[in-house]
Amino acid sequence: MTISPSERAKSAVLLRRDSEKIAGSLPPLLAEAERLAFTVAMGVHGRRRAGTGENFWQYRRAMPGDVQTAVDWRRSARSDQLYIREMEWEAAQTVSIWADDAASMDYRGEKAPRSKRDRAVLLSLALSVLLVKAGERVALLGTEASMPRSGEKQLRRMALALAEEQEDRPDYGAPPKAKFEASGRAVFLSDFMGARDEVFPALTHAADRNVAGCFVQIVDETEEVFPFDGRTIFRSMGGSVEFETQRARALREAYQERLAERRAALETMARRTGWRCLVHRTSESPRKALLWLYMAIGGVR
């Protein structure tokens, strides 16, 4: 098939327009994520842990089960206790992140500062900044940045992927059944409001591969309070579902029960798989959720 010069020129113009649109949002997005990461980094003490490495970390008292060859006799000679010389763990850990980009994540109540999607993007990138600075490898599932890497280049790949607007998005999302690295970590950020038979099998896929991690359910406060009354038309963000009622308040109790059931199911799955679960509201500070995530990733299993 031959492409005419006019078609090539048109394609180049469209490509440049799209590239400029993405690139224009990239610096503010990275800057905001880095500022958020910095505020959290000031309040934590890194992710150092004992393991195989060349750098000394700490001494600790010997415990039953420690082998005699691990005892540091020079340090022990200055005390009545035996001490073990621990080295710092140096193997990079892989953390795979999924930020739901389905249409439902575009929802934002009238009083909310950001949409659910905006908050998922910010937390994903800020967490990645912290992890890369700690020497870990990160991946953004379902994008061109899905290959685990470390360094600033990977952060830019992720920022570009997060800033890009996808076409033909489904109403509700589920994490992709990716090829996770053995004993890695994963973070899933979503409202988790899709069909149960689509969401939950996708969630167990990672745990079945010996991957530990966290679920973060991001919600708008109006989705919990359900302040609607009188004649109301409910329409999904993607437009595939629409429901009209004259008495919206009468639906509140049933709706809140369904939401509580979904949340309880997520928490049950987290307990069963050894994962951790957090509910984060867009009206809350992202710093609180980021700090929880950063500490949770280092503490799972």
PDB file of C-alpha atoms in Angstrom:
ATOM      1  CA  MET A   1       0.000   0.000   0.000  1.00  0.00           C
ATOM      2  CA  THR A   2       1.472   3.378  -1.045  1.00  0.00           C
ATOM      3  CA  ILE A   3       1.010   6.390   1.207  1.00  0.00           C
ATOM      4  CA  SER A   4       0.774   9.710  -0.601  1.00  0.00           C
ATOM      5  CA  PRO A   5       2.914  12.706   0.437  1.00  0.00           C
ATOM      6  CA  SER A   6      -0.194  14.558   1.617  1.00  0.00           C
ATOM      7  CA  GLU A   7      -1.198  11.651   3.859  1.00  0.00           C
ATOM      8  CA  ARG A   8       2.331  11.466   5.297  1.00  0.00           C
ATOM      9  CA  ALA A   9       2.286  15.195   5.975  1.00  0.00           C
ATOM     10  CA  LYS A  10      -1.104  14.936   7.678  1.00  0.00           C
ATOM     11  CA  SER A  11       0.107  12.013   9.779  1.00  0.00           C
ATOM     12  CA  ALA A  12       3.215  13.961  10.807  1.00  0.00           C
ATOM     13  CA  VAL A  13       1.100  16.948  11.866  1.00  0.00           C
ATOM     14  CA  LEU A  14      -1.217  14.757  13.951  1.00  0.00           C
ATOM     15  CA  LEU A  15       1.754  12.950  15.517  1.00  0.00           C
ATOM     16  CA  ARG A  16       3.418  16.236  16.424  1.00  0.00           C
ATOM     17  CA  ARG A  17       0.189  17.598  17.874  1.00  0.00           C
ATOM     18  CA  ASP A  18      -0.288  14.513  20.044  1.00  0.00           C
ATOM     19  CA  SER A  19       3.373  14.529  21.106  1.00  0.00           C
ATOM     20  CA  GLU A  20       3.220  18.193  22.109  1.00  0.00           C
ATOM     21  CA  LYS A  21       0.021  17.559  24.046  1.00  0.00           C
ATOM     22  CA  ILE A  22       1.645  14.741  26.010  1.00  0.00           C
ATOM     23  CA  ALA A  23       4.964  16.536  26.463  1.00  0.00           C
ATOM     24  CA  GLY A  24       3.155  19.659  27.657  1.00  0.00           C
ATOM     25  CA  SER A  25       1.618  17.780  30.583  1.00  0.00           C
ATOM     26  CA  LEU A  26       4.764  15.820  31.384  1.00  0.00           C
ATOM     27  CA  PRO A  27       6.855  18.440  33.247  1.00  0.00           C
ATOM     28  CA  PRO A  28       4.021  19.500  35.615  1.00  0.00           C
ATOM     29  CA  LEU A  29       3.107  15.871  36.262  1.00  0.00           C
ATOM     30  CA  LEU A  30       6.690  14.874  37.089  1.00  0.00           C
ATOM     31  CA  ALA A  31       7.236  18.002  39.141  1.00  0.00           C
ATOM     32  CA  GLU A  32       4.107  17.425  41.232  1.00  0.00           C
ATOM     33  CA  ALA A  33       5.001  13.771  41.780  1.00  0.00           C
ATOM     34  CA  GLU A  34       8.552  14.662  42.800  1.00  0.00           C
ATOM     35  CA  ARG A  35       7.323  17.327  45.236  1.00  0.00           C
ATOM     36  CA  LEU A  36       4.942  14.833  46.818  1.00  0.00           C
ATOM     37  CA  ALA A  37       7.663  12.171  46.990  1.00  0.00           C
ATOM     38  CA  PHE A  38      10.022  14.648  48.636  1.00  0.00           C
ATOM     39  CA  THR A  39       7.572  15.432  51.441  1.00  0.00           C
ATOM     40  CA  VAL A  40       7.206  11.719  52.181  1.00  0.00           C
ATOM     41  CA  ALA A  41      10.941  10.998  51.904  1.00  0.00           C
ATOM     42  CA  MET A  42      11.547  13.577  54.641  1.00  0.00           C
ATOM     43  CA  GLY A  43       9.456  11.514  57.047  1.00  0.00           C
ATOM     44  CA  VAL A  44      10.857   8.017  56.437  1.00  0.00           C
ATOM     45  CA  HIS A  45      14.253   6.443  56.912  1.00  0.00           C
ATOM     46  CA  GLY A  46      14.748   4.574  53.680  1.00  0.00           C
ATOM     47  CA  ARG A  47      14.117   0.948  52.856  1.00  0.00           C
ATOM     48  CA  ARG A  48      17.361  -0.602  54.029  1.00  0.00           C
ATOM     49  CA  ARG A  49      17.132  -4.190  55.206  1.00  0.00           C
ATOM     50  CA  ALA A  50      19.436  -7.042  56.077  1.00  0.00           C
ATOM     51  CA  GLY A  51      20.593  -9.302  53.280  1.00  0.00           C
ATOM     52  CA  THR A  52      23.375 -10.164  50.889  1.00  0.00           C
ATOM     53  CA  GLY A  53      25.671  -7.232  50.143  1.00  0.00           C
ATOM     54  CA  GLU A  54      29.020  -5.612  50.721  1.00  0.00           C
ATOM     55  CA  ASN A  55      28.011  -2.611  52.847  1.00  0.00           C
ATOM     56  CA  PHE A  56      27.770  -2.847  56.616  1.00  0.00           C
ATOM     57  CA  TRP A  57      24.311  -2.068  57.990  1.00  0.00           C
ATOM     58  CA  GLN A  58      24.136  -2.833  61.716  1.00  0.00           C
ATOM     59  CA  TYR A  59      25.041  -5.135  64.576  1.00  0.00           C
ATOM     60  CA  ARG A  60      22.356  -7.149  66.270  1.00  0.00           C
ATOM     61  CA  ARG A  61      22.386  -9.563  69.164  1.00  0.00           C
ATOM     62  CA  ALA A  62      22.764 -13.205  68.235  1.00  0.00           C
ATOM     63  CA  MET A  63      19.622 -15.291  68.469  1.00  0.00           C
ATOM     64  CA  PRO A  64      18.951 -19.029  68.674  1.00  0.00           C
ATOM     65  CA  GLY A  65      19.428 -20.464  65.192  1.00  0.00           C
ATOM     66  CA  ASP A  66      22.255 -18.117  64.143  1.00  0.00           C
ATOM     67  CA  VAL A  67      25.305 -20.001  62.888  1.00  0.00           C
ATOM     68  CA  GLN A  68      28.576 -19.537  64.751  1.00  0.00           C
ATOM     69  CA  THR A  69      30.384 -18.287  61.638  1.00  0.00           C
ATOM     70  CA  ALA A  70      28.050 -15.267  61.501  1.00  0.00           C
ATOM     71  CA  VAL A  71      29.227 -13.979  64.914  1.00  0.00           C
ATOM     72  CA  ASP A  72      31.426 -10.871  64.876  1.00  0.00           C
ATOM     73  CA  TRP A  73      33.931 -11.841  67.563  1.00  0.00           C
ATOM     74  CA  ARG A  74      35.674  -8.461  67.706  1.00  0.00           C
ATOM     75  CA  ARG A  75      32.407  -6.647  68.484  1.00  0.00           C
ATOM     76  CA  SER A  76      31.294  -9.428  70.850  1.00  0.00           C
ATOM     77  CA  ALA A  77      34.554  -9.221  72.819  1.00  0.00           C
ATOM     78  CA  ARG A  78      33.524  -5.763  74.065  1.00  0.00           C
ATOM     79  CA  SER A  79      30.349  -7.113  75.642  1.00  0.00           C
ATOM     80  CA  ASP A  80      28.847 -10.047  77.477  1.00  0.00           C
ATOM     81  CA  GLN A  81      26.620 -10.676  74.440  1.00  0.00           C
ATOM     82  CA  LEU A  82      27.325 -12.243  71.061  1.00  0.00           C
ATOM     83  CA  TYR A  83      26.703  -9.957  68.078  1.00  0.00           C
ATOM     84  CA  ILE A  84      25.957 -10.624  64.421  1.00  0.00           C
ATOM     85  CA  ARG A  85      27.326  -8.254  61.780  1.00  0.00           C
ATOM     86  CA  GLU A  86      24.542  -7.631  59.250  1.00  0.00           C
ATOM     87  CA  MET A  87      25.148  -6.377  55.726  1.00  0.00           C
ATOM     88  CA  GLU A  88      22.723  -4.257  53.731  1.00  0.00           C
ATOM     89  CA  TRP A  89      20.506  -5.956  51.175  1.00  0.00           C
ATOM     90  CA  GLU A  90      21.579  -4.777  47.716  1.00  0.00           C
ATOM     91  CA  ALA A  91      19.439  -6.783  45.291  1.00  0.00           C
ATOM     92  CA  ALA A  92      16.975  -4.501  43.526  1.00  0.00           C
ATOM     93  CA  GLN A  93      13.337  -5.345  44.090  1.00  0.00           C
ATOM     94  CA  THR A  94      10.761  -5.174  41.305  1.00  0.00           C
ATOM     95  CA  VAL A  95       7.526  -3.265  41.939  1.00  0.00           C
ATOM     96  CA  SER A  96       4.836  -3.449  39.249  1.00  0.00           C
ATOM     97  CA  ILE A  97       2.216  -0.683  39.347  1.00  0.00           C
ATOM     98  CA  TRP A  98      -1.196  -0.624  37.713  1.00  0.00           C
ATOM     99  CA  ALA A  99      -3.132   2.648  37.587  1.00  0.00           C
ATOM    100  CA  ASP A 100      -6.665   2.045  36.324  1.00  0.00           C
ATOM    101  CA  ASP A 101      -7.369   4.251  33.302  1.00  0.00           C
ATOM    102  CA  ALA A 102     -10.956   3.110  32.701  1.00  0.00           C
ATOM    103  CA  ALA A 103     -13.663   5.717  32.128  1.00  0.00           C
ATOM    104  CA  SER A 104     -15.060   5.281  35.662  1.00  0.00           C
ATOM    105  CA  MET A 105     -11.827   6.759  37.028  1.00  0.00           C
ATOM    106  CA  ASP A 106     -12.665  10.098  35.366  1.00  0.00           C
ATOM    107  CA  TYR A 107     -15.420  10.692  37.915  1.00  0.00           C
ATOM    108  CA  ARG A 108     -15.089  13.749  40.122  1.00  0.00           C
ATOM    109  CA  GLY A 109     -17.718  15.100  42.477  1.00  0.00           C
ATOM    110  CA  GLU A 110     -18.490  18.814  42.542  1.00  0.00           C
ATOM    111  CA  LYS A 111     -16.375  19.414  45.658  1.00  0.00           C
ATOM    112  CA  ALA A 112     -13.505  17.074  44.774  1.00  0.00           C
ATOM    113  CA  PRO A 113     -10.172  18.730  43.870  1.00  0.00           C
ATOM    114  CA  ARG A 114      -9.191  15.919  41.484  1.00  0.00           C
ATOM    115  CA  SER A 115     -10.700  13.001  39.630  1.00  0.00           C
ATOM    116  CA  LYS A 116      -9.974   9.454  40.740  1.00  0.00           C
ATOM    117  CA  ARG A 117      -7.775   9.018  37.676  1.00  0.00           C
ATOM    118  CA  ASP A 118      -5.725  12.112  38.542  1.00  0.00           C
ATOM    119  CA  ARG A 119      -5.106  10.787  42.037  1.00  0.00           C
ATOM    120  CA  ALA A 120      -4.135   7.311  40.777  1.00  0.00           C
ATOM    121  CA  VAL A 121      -1.661   8.870  38.333  1.00  0.00           C
ATOM    122  CA  LEU A 122      -0.109  11.107  40.993  1.00  0.00           C
ATOM    123  CA  LEU A 123       0.280   8.292  43.522  1.00  0.00           C
ATOM    124  CA  SER A 124       1.698   5.913  40.895  1.00  0.00           C
ATOM    125  CA  LEU A 125       4.365   8.322  39.740  1.00  0.00           C
ATOM    126  CA  ALA A 126       5.244   9.654  43.201  1.00  0.00           C
ATOM    127  CA  LEU A 127       5.633   6.105  44.517  1.00  0.00           C
ATOM    128  CA  SER A 128       7.846   5.301  41.533  1.00  0.00           C
ATOM    129  CA  VAL A 129      10.034   8.315  42.304  1.00  0.00           C
ATOM    130  CA  LEU A 130      10.548   7.071  45.860  1.00  0.00           C
ATOM    131  CA  LEU A 131      11.255   3.516  44.751  1.00  0.00           C
ATOM    132  CA  VAL A 132      13.744   4.528  42.057  1.00  0.00           C
ATOM    133  CA  LYS A 133      15.598   6.723  44.550  1.00  0.00           C
ATOM    134  CA  ALA A 134      15.768   3.677  46.837  1.00  0.00           C
ATOM    135  CA  GLY A 135      17.398   1.657  44.046  1.00  0.00           C
ATOM    136  CA  GLU A 136      14.372  -0.449  43.152  1.00  0.00           C
ATOM    137  CA  ARG A 137      13.078  -1.332  39.692  1.00  0.00           C
ATOM    138  CA  VAL A 138       9.586  -0.213  38.716  1.00  0.00           C
ATOM    139  CA  ALA A 139       7.137  -1.074  35.934  1.00  0.00           C
ATOM    140  CA  LEU A 140       3.836   0.416  34.815  1.00  0.00           C
ATOM    141  CA  LEU A 141       1.597  -2.457  33.770  1.00  0.00           C
ATOM    142  CA  GLY A 142      -0.332  -2.255  30.526  1.00  0.00           C
ATOM    143  CA  THR A 143       1.929   0.404  28.989  1.00  0.00           C
ATOM    144  CA  GLU A 144       5.199   0.716  27.109  1.00  0.00           C
ATOM    145  CA  ALA A 145       6.877   1.125  30.513  1.00  0.00           C
ATOM    146  CA  SER A 146       5.858  -2.388  31.611  1.00  0.00           C
ATOM    147  CA  MET A 147       9.445  -3.690  31.494  1.00  0.00           C
ATOM    148  CA  PRO A 148      10.934  -3.328  35.030  1.00  0.00           C
ATOM    149  CA  ARG A 149      13.710  -0.760  35.051  1.00  0.00           C
ATOM    150  CA  SER A 150      15.313   1.732  37.378  1.00  0.00           C
ATOM    151  CA  GLY A 151      16.554   5.265  36.848  1.00  0.00           C
ATOM    152  CA  GLU A 152      15.264   8.602  35.645  1.00  0.00           C
ATOM    153  CA  LYS A 153      14.622   7.361  32.107  1.00  0.00           C
ATOM    154  CA  GLN A 154      12.098   4.859  33.441  1.00  0.00           C
ATOM    155  CA  LEU A 155      10.345   7.600  35.398  1.00  0.00           C
ATOM    156  CA  ARG A 156      10.001   9.627  32.203  1.00  0.00           C
ATOM    157  CA  ARG A 157       8.661   6.589  30.342  1.00  0.00           C
ATOM    158  CA  MET A 158       6.069   6.100  33.052  1.00  0.00           C
ATOM    159  CA  ALA A 159       5.154   9.778  33.132  1.00  0.00           C
ATOM    160  CA  LEU A 160       4.632   9.785  29.372  1.00  0.00           C
ATOM    161  CA  ALA A 161       2.465   6.683  29.569  1.00  0.00           C
ATOM    162  CA  LEU A 162       0.391   8.134  32.421  1.00  0.00           C
ATOM    163  CA  ALA A 163      -0.074  11.459  30.648  1.00  0.00           C
ATOM    164  CA  GLU A 164      -1.243   9.882  27.420  1.00  0.00           C
ATOM    165  CA  GLU A 165      -5.007   9.778  26.859  1.00  0.00           C
ATOM    166  CA  GLN A 166      -6.136   6.340  25.731  1.00  0.00           C
ATOM    167  CA  GLU A 167      -8.946   5.776  23.251  1.00  0.00           C
ATOM    168  CA  ASP A 168     -11.770   3.235  23.502  1.00  0.00           C
ATOM    169  CA  ARG A 169     -11.481   2.885  27.259  1.00  0.00           C
ATOM    170  CA  PRO A 170     -13.873   0.474  29.007  1.00  0.00           C
ATOM    171  CA  ASP A 171     -16.299   1.737  31.619  1.00  0.00           C
ATOM    172  CA  TYR A 172     -14.537  -0.225  34.361  1.00  0.00           C
ATOM    173  CA  GLY A 173     -11.030  -1.631  34.534  1.00  0.00           C
ATOM    174  CA  ALA A 174      -9.189  -4.690  35.825  1.00  0.00           C
ATOM    175  CA  PRO A 175      -5.420  -5.169  36.129  1.00  0.00           C
ATOM    176  CA  PRO A 176      -3.808  -6.942  33.150  1.00  0.00           C
ATOM    177  CA  LYS A 177      -2.709 -10.535  33.633  1.00  0.00           C
ATOM    178  CA  ALA A 178       0.934  -9.616  33.272  1.00  0.00           C
ATOM    179  CA  LYS A 179       4.020 -11.779  33.594  1.00  0.00           C
ATOM    180  CA  PHE A 180       5.157 -10.819  37.073  1.00  0.00           C
ATOM    181  CA  GLU A 181       8.694 -11.394  38.293  1.00  0.00           C
ATOM    182  CA  ALA A 182       8.970 -14.077  40.957  1.00  0.00           C
ATOM    183  CA  SER A 183       8.775 -12.733  44.520  1.00  0.00           C
ATOM    184  CA  GLY A 184       8.209  -9.203  43.237  1.00  0.00           C
ATOM    185  CA  ARG A 185       5.786  -6.615  44.536  1.00  0.00           C
ATOM    186  CA  ALA A 186       2.712  -5.061  42.950  1.00  0.00           C
ATOM    187  CA  VAL A 187       0.448  -2.070  43.585  1.00  0.00           C
ATOM    188  CA  PHE A 188      -3.028  -1.830  42.055  1.00  0.00           C
ATOM    189  CA  LEU A 189      -4.823   1.537  42.151  1.00  0.00           C
ATOM    190  CA  SER A 190      -8.467   1.558  41.039  1.00  0.00           C
ATOM    191  CA  ASP A 191     -12.024   2.064  42.203  1.00  0.00           C
ATOM    192  CA  PHE A 192     -12.500  -1.713  41.747  1.00  0.00           C
ATOM    193  CA  MET A 193     -16.144  -1.188  40.821  1.00  0.00           C
ATOM    194  CA  GLY A 194     -16.228  -3.350  37.727  1.00  0.00           C
ATOM    195  CA  ALA A 195     -17.941  -6.712  37.327  1.00  0.00           C
ATOM    196  CA  ARG A 196     -16.825  -9.153  40.006  1.00  0.00           C
ATOM    197  CA  ASP A 197     -16.049 -11.948  37.536  1.00  0.00           C
ATOM    198  CA  GLU A 198     -13.633  -9.614  35.725  1.00  0.00           C
ATOM    199  CA  VAL A 199     -11.988  -7.820  38.648  1.00  0.00           C
ATOM    200  CA  PHE A 200     -11.296 -10.560  41.171  1.00  0.00           C
ATOM    201  CA  PRO A 201      -9.710 -13.204  38.882  1.00  0.00           C
ATOM    202  CA  ALA A 202      -7.339 -10.495  37.669  1.00  0.00           C
ATOM    203  CA  LEU A 203      -6.456  -9.605  41.260  1.00  0.00           C
ATOM    204  CA  THR A 204      -5.657 -13.192  42.236  1.00  0.00           C
ATOM    205  CA  HIS A 205      -3.454 -13.630  39.142  1.00  0.00           C
ATOM    206  CA  ALA A 206      -0.566 -11.768  40.789  1.00  0.00           C
ATOM    207  CA  ALA A 207      -0.924 -13.467  44.189  1.00  0.00           C
ATOM    208  CA  ASP A 208      -0.957 -16.899  42.504  1.00  0.00           C
ATOM    209  CA  ARG A 209       2.507 -16.070  41.148  1.00  0.00           C
ATOM    210  CA  ASN A 210       3.967 -15.421  44.588  1.00  0.00           C
ATOM    211  CA  VAL A 211       3.733 -11.645  44.193  1.00  0.00           C
ATOM    212  CA  ALA A 212       2.904  -9.624  47.298  1.00  0.00           C
ATOM    213  CA  GLY A 213       1.412  -6.177  47.226  1.00  0.00           C
ATOM    214  CA  CYS A 214      -1.354  -3.694  47.903  1.00  0.00           C
ATOM    215  CA  PHE A 215      -4.819  -2.793  46.669  1.00  0.00           C
ATOM    216  CA  VAL A 216      -5.690   0.912  46.846  1.00  0.00           C
ATOM    217  CA  GLN A 217      -9.367   1.620  46.282  1.00  0.00           C
ATOM    218  CA  ILE A 218      -9.687   5.253  45.193  1.00  0.00           C
ATOM    219  CA  VAL A 219     -13.142   6.754  45.629  1.00  0.00           C
ATOM    220  CA  ASP A 220     -14.861  10.124  45.510  1.00  0.00           C
ATOM    221  CA  GLU A 221     -16.732  11.030  48.694  1.00  0.00           C
ATOM    222  CA  THR A 222     -20.021  11.314  46.817  1.00  0.00           C
ATOM    223  CA  GLU A 223     -19.658   7.643  45.900  1.00  0.00           C
ATOM    224  CA  GLU A 224     -19.811   6.805  49.602  1.00  0.00           C
ATOM    225  CA  VAL A 225     -22.274   9.396  50.881  1.00  0.00           C
ATOM    226  CA  PHE A 226     -24.675   9.119  47.910  1.00  0.00           C
ATOM    227  CA  PRO A 227     -26.142  12.631  48.322  1.00  0.00           C
ATOM    228  CA  PHE A 228     -28.560  12.331  45.407  1.00  0.00           C
ATOM    229  CA  ASP A 229     -32.263  13.027  45.837  1.00  0.00           C
ATOM    230  CA  GLY A 230     -35.346  13.390  43.674  1.00  0.00           C
ATOM    231  CA  ARG A 231     -35.282  12.870  39.929  1.00  0.00           C
ATOM    232  CA  THR A 232     -31.799  11.777  38.934  1.00  0.00           C
ATOM    233  CA  ILE A 233     -30.250  10.221  35.849  1.00  0.00           C
ATOM    234  CA  PHE A 234     -27.316   7.973  36.648  1.00  0.00           C
ATOM    235  CA  ARG A 235     -24.994   7.411  33.719  1.00  0.00           C
ATOM    236  CA  SER A 236     -21.686   5.549  33.662  1.00  0.00           C
ATOM    237  CA  MET A 237     -18.679   7.636  32.618  1.00  0.00           C
ATOM    238  CA  GLY A 238     -18.354   5.629  29.429  1.00  0.00           C
ATOM    239  CA  GLY A 239     -22.046   5.950  28.665  1.00  0.00           C
ATOM    240  CA  SER A 240     -22.763   2.221  28.431  1.00  0.00           C
ATOM    241  CA  VAL A 241     -25.107   2.208  31.450  1.00  0.00           C
ATOM    242  CA  GLU A 242     -27.918   4.666  32.172  1.00  0.00           C
ATOM    243  CA  PHE A 243     -30.635   4.604  34.811  1.00  0.00           C
ATOM    244  CA  GLU A 244     -33.295   7.195  35.634  1.00  0.00           C
ATOM    245  CA  THR A 245     -35.219   7.381  38.880  1.00  0.00           C
ATOM    246  CA  GLN A 246     -37.684   9.806  40.449  1.00  0.00           C
ATOM    247  CA  ARG A 247     -36.631   8.884  44.004  1.00  0.00           C
ATOM    248  CA  ALA A 248     -32.847   8.701  44.147  1.00  0.00           C
ATOM    249  CA  ARG A 249     -32.780   8.818  47.944  1.00  0.00           C
ATOM    250  CA  ALA A 250     -34.652   5.513  48.099  1.00  0.00           C
ATOM    251  CA  LEU A 251     -31.662   3.832  46.422  1.00  0.00           C
ATOM    252  CA  ARG A 252     -29.107   5.065  48.965  1.00  0.00           C
ATOM    253  CA  GLU A 253     -29.268   2.177  51.435  1.00  0.00           C
ATOM    254  CA  ALA A 254     -29.108  -0.541  48.778  1.00  0.00           C
ATOM    255  CA  TYR A 255     -26.259   1.223  47.004  1.00  0.00           C
ATOM    256  CA  GLN A 256     -24.219   1.650  50.175  1.00  0.00           C
ATOM    257  CA  GLU A 257     -24.733  -2.009  51.016  1.00  0.00           C
ATOM    258  CA  ARG A 258     -23.366  -3.002  47.592  1.00  0.00           C
ATOM    259  CA  LEU A 259     -20.374  -0.731  48.071  1.00  0.00           C
ATOM    260  CA  ALA A 260     -19.709  -2.194  51.525  1.00  0.00           C
ATOM    261  CA  GLU A 261     -19.922  -5.719  50.092  1.00  0.00           C
ATOM    262  CA  ARG A 262     -17.363  -4.917  47.417  1.00  0.00           C
ATOM    263  CA  ARG A 263     -15.030  -3.341  49.940  1.00  0.00           C
ATOM    264  CA  ALA A 264     -15.374  -6.314  52.287  1.00  0.00           C
ATOM    265  CA  ALA A 265     -14.594  -8.671  49.396  1.00  0.00           C
ATOM    266  CA  LEU A 266     -11.399  -6.738  48.646  1.00  0.00           C
ATOM    267  CA  GLU A 267     -10.336  -6.860  52.276  1.00  0.00           C
ATOM    268  CA  THR A 268     -11.085 -10.597  52.454  1.00  0.00           C
ATOM    269  CA  MET A 269      -8.993 -11.215  49.355  1.00  0.00           C
ATOM    270  CA  ALA A 270      -6.167  -9.165  50.829  1.00  0.00           C
ATOM    271  CA  ARG A 271      -6.161 -11.239  53.999  1.00  0.00           C
ATOM    272  CA  ARG A 272      -6.307 -14.499  52.048  1.00  0.00           C
ATOM    273  CA  THR A 273      -3.444 -13.596  49.731  1.00  0.00           C
ATOM    274  CA  GLY A 274      -1.251 -11.778  52.229  1.00  0.00           C
ATOM    275  CA  TRP A 275      -1.771  -8.449  50.472  1.00  0.00           C
ATOM    276  CA  ARG A 276      -2.761  -5.166  52.109  1.00  0.00           C
ATOM    277  CA  CYS A 277      -5.755  -2.973  51.303  1.00  0.00           C
ATOM    278  CA  LEU A 278      -6.301   0.779  51.617  1.00  0.00           C
ATOM    279  CA  VAL A 279      -9.339   2.947  50.905  1.00  0.00           C
ATOM    280  CA  HIS A 280      -8.263   6.398  49.731  1.00  0.00           C
ATOM    281  CA  ARG A 281     -10.639   9.293  49.107  1.00  0.00           C
ATOM    282  CA  THR A 282      -9.764  12.022  46.617  1.00  0.00           C
ATOM    283  CA  SER A 283     -10.642  14.627  49.268  1.00  0.00           C
ATOM    284  CA  GLU A 284      -7.807  13.303  51.454  1.00  0.00           C
ATOM    285  CA  SER A 285      -4.177  14.323  51.237  1.00  0.00           C
ATOM    286  CA  PRO A 286      -2.228  12.166  48.759  1.00  0.00           C
ATOM    287  CA  ARG A 287       0.734  12.318  51.142  1.00  0.00           C
ATOM    288  CA  LYS A 288      -1.036  10.059  53.626  1.00  0.00           C
ATOM    289  CA  ALA A 289      -1.722   7.397  50.984  1.00  0.00           C
ATOM    290  CA  LEU A 290       1.792   7.632  49.528  1.00  0.00           C
ATOM    291  CA  LEU A 291       3.422   7.174  52.922  1.00  0.00           C
ATOM    292  CA  TRP A 292       1.197   4.164  53.596  1.00  0.00           C
ATOM    293  CA  LEU A 293       2.100   2.646  50.218  1.00  0.00           C
ATOM    294  CA  TYR A 294       5.817   3.204  50.588  1.00  0.00           C
ATOM    295  CA  MET A 295       5.940   1.598  54.007  1.00  0.00           C
ATOM    296  CA  ALA A 296       3.550  -1.197  53.024  1.00  0.00           C
ATOM    297  CA  ILE A 297       5.609  -2.244  50.002  1.00  0.00           C
ATOM    298  CA  GLY A 298       8.631  -2.724  52.238  1.00  0.00           C
ATOM    299  CA  GLY A 299       6.659  -4.614  54.853  1.00  0.00           C
ATOM    300  CA  VAL A 300       4.502  -7.096  52.909  1.00  0.00           C
ATOM    301  CA  ARG A 301       5.444 -10.688  53.592  1.00  0.00           C
TER     302      ARG A 301
END
